Amino acid sequence: MPRTDGAEFTIDASDILAEVAEAFAKKRANYLASLSPEQRAAAEAAFAKDEAAALRKCEEDERAYEGELEAVKKATDAYHRQIQADRKAGAIGTLAEVGRPFGLSAVAVGRILDEHGLRERWNVDVEGTPPGMRTPVSAPLFGTRYVRVDGGPLHIVRGVVEGVAVFDPFDAREYWIVAKVQPLLAPHAKPRKK
């Protein structure tokens, strides 16, 4: 049964699990062979009871895990719907959307946010990420939308931490809070053409 770890490497533990099961079966058979017939019957009954209890526990754990996954999915969907509602209301937006009232392009807004250090990105798993993987968006060869370092996607922007942006895990995008970035963009506003 191949699985993947956090770094997307495939792990196949079926051989190891088969060896463990075989060794356990041999040890159990040797133990039962060393008992008298009465003791063996009692031990086999105890083993059967323990195995049934362990199986029930596994099934309960699997149901609980499925329930947790469903709850996380519902919470993520609700968060995404709230972000989209806020976006439609104009409370948050992409770089282009927050720059439009000031006559600024997405690139210009990005440069202004970079001047204030609000677009540095790092991996979602901050504790599990070595400090050397923190990469500013302005680094050469990296785009402004989606950054990869050593094959790992980097999503969270500094603005999320500073409270001027929100991150939507549904579409892996950042949306800037209009009320927070307006003071930064207003001095750079272009005069409207009449």
mmCIF file of C-alpha atoms in Angstrom:
data_model
loop_
_atom_site.group_PDB
_atom_site.id
_atom_site.type_symbol
_atom_site.label_atom_id
_atom_site.label_comp_id
_atom_site.label_asym_id
_atom_site.label_seq_id
_atom_site.Cartn_x
_atom_site.Cartn_y
_atom_site.Cartn_z
ATOM 1 C CA MET A 1 0.000 0.000 0.000
ATOM 2 C CA PRO A 2 2.038 2.981 -1.231
ATOM 3 C CA ARG A 3 1.682 6.180 0.782
ATOM 4 C CA THR A 4 3.303 9.574 0.433
ATOM 5 C CA ASP A 5 5.060 11.513 3.121
ATOM 6 C CA GLY A 6 4.937 15.300 3.463
ATOM 7 C CA ALA A 7 7.606 15.766 0.795
ATOM 8 C CA GLU A 8 5.595 13.724 -1.742
ATOM 9 C CA PHE A 9 8.021 10.781 -1.733
ATOM 10 C CA THR A 10 6.289 7.447 -2.269
ATOM 11 C CA ILE A 11 6.609 5.028 0.624
ATOM 12 C CA ASP A 12 5.770 1.338 0.247
ATOM 13 C CA ALA A 13 5.746 -0.338 3.648
ATOM 14 C CA SER A 14 3.968 -3.533 2.572
ATOM 15 C CA ASP A 15 7.165 -5.654 2.712
ATOM 16 C CA ILE A 16 8.024 -4.409 6.192
ATOM 17 C CA LEU A 17 4.480 -4.959 7.431
ATOM 18 C CA ALA A 18 4.431 -8.497 5.981
ATOM 19 C CA GLU A 19 7.714 -9.329 7.757
ATOM 20 C CA VAL A 20 6.397 -7.972 11.057
ATOM 21 C CA ALA A 21 3.161 -9.963 10.727
ATOM 22 C CA GLU A 22 5.098 -13.148 9.890
ATOM 23 C CA ALA A 23 7.478 -12.713 12.842
ATOM 24 C CA PHE A 24 4.546 -12.038 15.173
ATOM 25 C CA ALA A 25 2.681 -15.142 13.918
ATOM 26 C CA LYS A 26 5.773 -17.325 14.538
ATOM 27 C CA LYS A 27 6.251 -15.913 18.031
ATOM 28 C CA ARG A 28 2.586 -16.477 18.834
ATOM 29 C CA ALA A 29 2.649 -20.068 17.499
ATOM 30 C CA ASN A 30 5.762 -20.851 19.569
ATOM 31 C CA TYR A 31 4.118 -19.392 22.676
ATOM 32 C CA LEU A 32 0.902 -21.386 22.166
ATOM 33 C CA ALA A 33 2.886 -24.592 21.517
ATOM 34 C CA SER A 34 4.591 -24.201 24.901
ATOM 35 C CA LEU A 35 1.251 -24.196 26.780
ATOM 36 C CA SER A 36 -0.908 -27.043 28.003
ATOM 37 C CA PRO A 37 -4.178 -27.653 26.073
ATOM 38 C CA GLU A 38 -6.271 -25.839 28.730
ATOM 39 C CA GLN A 39 -3.879 -22.883 28.880
ATOM 40 C CA ARG A 40 -3.732 -22.790 25.057
ATOM 41 C CA ALA A 41 -7.542 -22.593 24.790
ATOM 42 C CA ALA A 42 -7.644 -19.771 27.355
ATOM 43 C CA ALA A 43 -4.789 -17.922 25.606
ATOM 44 C CA GLU A 44 -6.451 -18.266 22.176
ATOM 45 C CA ALA A 45 -9.730 -16.949 23.616
ATOM 46 C CA ALA A 46 -7.851 -13.989 25.151
ATOM 47 C CA PHE A 47 -6.071 -13.329 21.828
ATOM 48 C CA ALA A 48 -9.391 -13.421 19.951
ATOM 49 C CA LYS A 49 -10.954 -11.011 22.458
ATOM 50 C CA ASP A 50 -7.973 -8.623 22.202
ATOM 51 C CA GLU A 51 -7.993 -8.773 18.385
ATOM 52 C CA ALA A 52 -11.730 -8.022 18.266
ATOM 53 C CA ALA A 53 -11.256 -5.055 20.622
ATOM 54 C CA ALA A 54 -8.318 -3.770 18.542
ATOM 55 C CA LEU A 55 -10.360 -4.116 15.342
ATOM 56 C CA ARG A 56 -13.266 -2.179 16.891
ATOM 57 C CA LYS A 57 -10.842 0.532 18.036
ATOM 58 C CA CYS A 58 -9.350 0.785 14.527
ATOM 59 C CA GLU A 59 -12.812 1.083 12.987
ATOM 60 C CA GLU A 60 -13.770 3.777 15.518
ATOM 61 C CA ASP A 61 -10.536 5.652 14.794
ATOM 62 C CA GLU A 62 -11.153 5.439 11.044
ATOM 63 C CA ARG A 63 -14.700 6.794 11.466
ATOM 64 C CA ALA A 64 -13.408 9.601 13.703
ATOM 65 C CA TYR A 65 -10.689 10.439 11.167
ATOM 66 C CA GLU A 66 -13.211 10.513 8.319
ATOM 67 C CA GLY A 67 -15.398 12.800 10.445
ATOM 68 C CA GLU A 68 -12.451 15.122 11.086
ATOM 69 C CA LEU A 69 -11.625 15.220 7.371
ATOM 70 C CA GLU A 70 -15.236 16.073 6.563
ATOM 71 C CA ALA A 71 -15.264 18.820 9.216
ATOM 72 C CA VAL A 72 -12.039 20.311 7.823
ATOM 73 C CA LYS A 73 -13.471 20.194 4.292
ATOM 74 C CA LYS A 74 -16.662 21.944 5.424
ATOM 75 C CA ALA A 75 -14.678 24.581 7.335
ATOM 76 C CA THR A 76 -12.394 25.175 4.332
ATOM 77 C CA ASP A 77 -15.390 25.459 2.003
ATOM 78 C CA ALA A 78 -17.122 27.896 4.387
ATOM 79 C CA TYR A 79 -13.920 29.971 4.676
ATOM 80 C CA HIS A 80 -13.594 30.037 0.872
ATOM 81 C CA ARG A 81 -17.237 31.126 0.476
ATOM 82 C CA GLN A 82 -16.681 33.915 3.044
ATOM 83 C CA ILE A 83 -13.572 35.080 1.197
ATOM 84 C CA GLN A 84 -15.472 35.121 -2.099
ATOM 85 C CA ALA A 85 -18.331 37.065 -0.472
ATOM 86 C CA ASP A 86 -15.836 39.588 0.937
ATOM 87 C CA ARG A 87 -14.221 39.823 -2.484
ATOM 88 C CA LYS A 88 -17.568 40.525 -4.194
ATOM 89 C CA ALA A 89 -18.301 43.162 -1.555
ATOM 90 C CA GLY A 90 -14.974 44.842 -2.331
ATOM 91 C CA ALA A 91 -13.487 44.327 1.137
ATOM 92 C CA ILE A 92 -10.609 42.235 -0.217
ATOM 93 C CA GLY A 93 -9.118 41.709 -3.642
ATOM 94 C CA THR A 94 -6.239 40.657 -5.826
ATOM 95 C CA LEU A 95 -3.409 43.072 -6.557
ATOM 96 C CA ALA A 96 -5.217 44.297 -9.675
ATOM 97 C CA GLU A 97 -8.519 44.714 -7.840
ATOM 98 C CA VAL A 98 -7.099 46.741 -4.939
ATOM 99 C CA GLY A 99 -5.050 48.915 -7.299
ATOM 100 C CA ARG A 100 -7.868 49.721 -9.737
ATOM 101 C CA PRO A 101 -9.426 52.618 -7.715
ATOM 102 C CA PHE A 102 -5.999 54.290 -7.609
ATOM 103 C CA GLY A 103 -5.243 53.747 -11.291
ATOM 104 C CA LEU A 104 -2.458 51.306 -10.388
ATOM 105 C CA SER A 105 -1.662 48.053 -12.150
ATOM 106 C CA ALA A 106 -1.120 44.790 -10.304
ATOM 107 C CA VAL A 107 2.627 45.137 -10.921
ATOM 108 C CA ALA A 108 2.669 48.641 -9.420
ATOM 109 C CA VAL A 109 0.683 47.489 -6.379
ATOM 110 C CA GLY A 110 3.067 44.559 -5.984
ATOM 111 C CA ARG A 111 6.075 46.880 -6.022
ATOM 112 C CA ILE A 112 4.490 49.132 -3.398
ATOM 113 C CA LEU A 113 3.742 46.139 -1.175
ATOM 114 C CA ASP A 114 7.306 44.904 -1.719
ATOM 115 C CA GLU A 115 8.617 48.305 -0.552
ATOM 116 C CA HIS A 116 6.774 47.699 2.716
ATOM 117 C CA GLY A 117 8.019 44.092 2.940
ATOM 118 C CA LEU A 118 4.543 42.579 2.701
ATOM 119 C CA ARG A 119 5.115 39.959 0.009
ATOM 120 C CA GLU A 120 7.820 37.734 1.449
ATOM 121 C CA ARG A 121 6.560 34.164 1.189
ATOM 122 C CA TRP A 122 7.405 31.031 3.083
ATOM 123 C CA ASN A 123 6.133 27.500 3.361
ATOM 124 C CA VAL A 124 2.819 26.856 5.089
ATOM 125 C CA ASP A 125 4.592 24.471 7.480
ATOM 126 C CA VAL A 126 6.806 27.149 9.032
ATOM 127 C CA GLU A 127 8.122 24.940 11.866
ATOM 128 C CA GLY A 128 9.055 22.139 9.479
ATOM 129 C CA THR A 129 10.738 24.417 6.955
ATOM 130 C CA PRO A 130 14.442 25.227 7.214
ATOM 131 C CA PRO A 131 15.133 28.996 7.373
ATOM 132 C CA GLY A 132 17.055 28.774 4.081
ATOM 133 C CA MET A 133 13.846 27.989 2.199
ATOM 134 C CA ARG A 134 12.330 31.403 2.954
ATOM 135 C CA THR A 135 12.395 33.167 -0.376
ATOM 136 C CA PRO A 136 11.318 36.736 -1.145
ATOM 137 C CA VAL A 137 9.012 37.111 -4.107
ATOM 138 C CA SER A 138 11.354 39.668 -5.630
ATOM 139 C CA ALA A 139 14.082 37.021 -6.021
ATOM 140 C CA PRO A 140 15.046 36.390 -9.654
ATOM 141 C CA LEU A 141 13.383 33.513 -11.514
ATOM 142 C CA PHE A 142 10.356 33.439 -9.214
ATOM 143 C CA GLY A 143 6.954 34.722 -10.257
ATOM 144 C CA THR A 144 4.659 36.770 -8.084
ATOM 145 C CA ARG A 145 1.771 34.301 -7.992
ATOM 146 C CA TYR A 146 3.168 30.887 -7.069
ATOM 147 C CA VAL A 147 6.666 30.154 -5.848
ATOM 148 C CA ARG A 148 8.403 26.791 -5.635
ATOM 149 C CA VAL A 149 11.678 26.062 -3.875
ATOM 150 C CA ASP A 150 13.097 22.531 -4.033
ATOM 151 C CA GLY A 151 9.761 21.338 -5.394
ATOM 152 C CA GLY A 152 7.730 22.557 -2.419
ATOM 153 C CA PRO A 153 4.939 25.097 -2.939
ATOM 154 C CA LEU A 154 5.278 28.288 -0.916
ATOM 155 C CA HIS A 155 1.948 29.914 -0.182
ATOM 156 C CA ILE A 156 1.805 32.222 2.827
ATOM 157 C CA VAL A 157 2.742 35.851 2.289
ATOM 158 C CA ARG A 158 4.091 38.201 4.939
ATOM 159 C CA GLY A 159 0.906 40.236 4.516
ATOM 160 C CA VAL A 160 -1.121 37.372 5.965
ATOM 161 C CA VAL A 161 1.004 37.452 9.105
ATOM 162 C CA GLU A 162 0.895 41.250 9.287
ATOM 163 C CA GLY A 163 -2.907 41.234 8.958
ATOM 164 C CA VAL A 164 -3.150 43.024 5.607
ATOM 165 C CA ALA A 165 -3.974 39.940 3.524
ATOM 166 C CA VAL A 166 -5.870 36.667 3.791
ATOM 167 C CA PHE A 167 -4.866 33.341 2.286
ATOM 168 C CA ASP A 168 -7.455 31.123 0.632
ATOM 169 C CA PRO A 169 -6.267 27.491 0.685
ATOM 170 C CA PHE A 170 -9.052 26.582 -1.753
ATOM 171 C CA ASP A 171 -7.391 28.333 -4.683
ATOM 172 C CA ALA A 172 -3.949 28.956 -3.069
ATOM 173 C CA ARG A 173 -4.197 32.726 -3.521
ATOM 174 C CA GLU A 174 -3.750 35.739 -1.330
ATOM 175 C CA TYR A 175 -6.360 38.473 -1.184
ATOM 176 C CA TRP A 176 -5.384 41.879 0.137
ATOM 177 C CA ILE A 177 -7.590 43.684 2.656
ATOM 178 C CA VAL A 178 -8.609 46.919 0.927
ATOM 179 C CA ALA A 179 -8.915 49.013 4.103
ATOM 180 C CA LYS A 180 -5.373 48.023 5.157
ATOM 181 C CA VAL A 181 -3.609 48.639 1.830
ATOM 182 C CA GLN A 182 -5.424 51.863 0.847
ATOM 183 C CA PRO A 183 -3.128 54.052 3.001
ATOM 184 C CA LEU A 184 -0.106 52.473 1.310
ATOM 185 C CA LEU A 185 -1.494 52.925 -2.204
ATOM 186 C CA ALA A 186 -3.091 56.386 -1.877
ATOM 187 C CA PRO A 187 0.203 58.357 -2.135
ATOM 188 C CA HIS A 188 0.926 56.588 -5.439
ATOM 189 C CA ALA A 189 -2.520 57.151 -6.982
ATOM 190 C CA LYS A 190 -2.517 58.310 -10.577
ATOM 191 C CA PRO A 191 -4.729 61.273 -11.470
ATOM 192 C CA ARG A 192 -7.910 60.247 -13.241
ATOM 193 C CA LYS A 193 -8.258 61.221 -16.888
ATOM 194 C CA LYS A 194 -11.202 63.466 -17.659
#
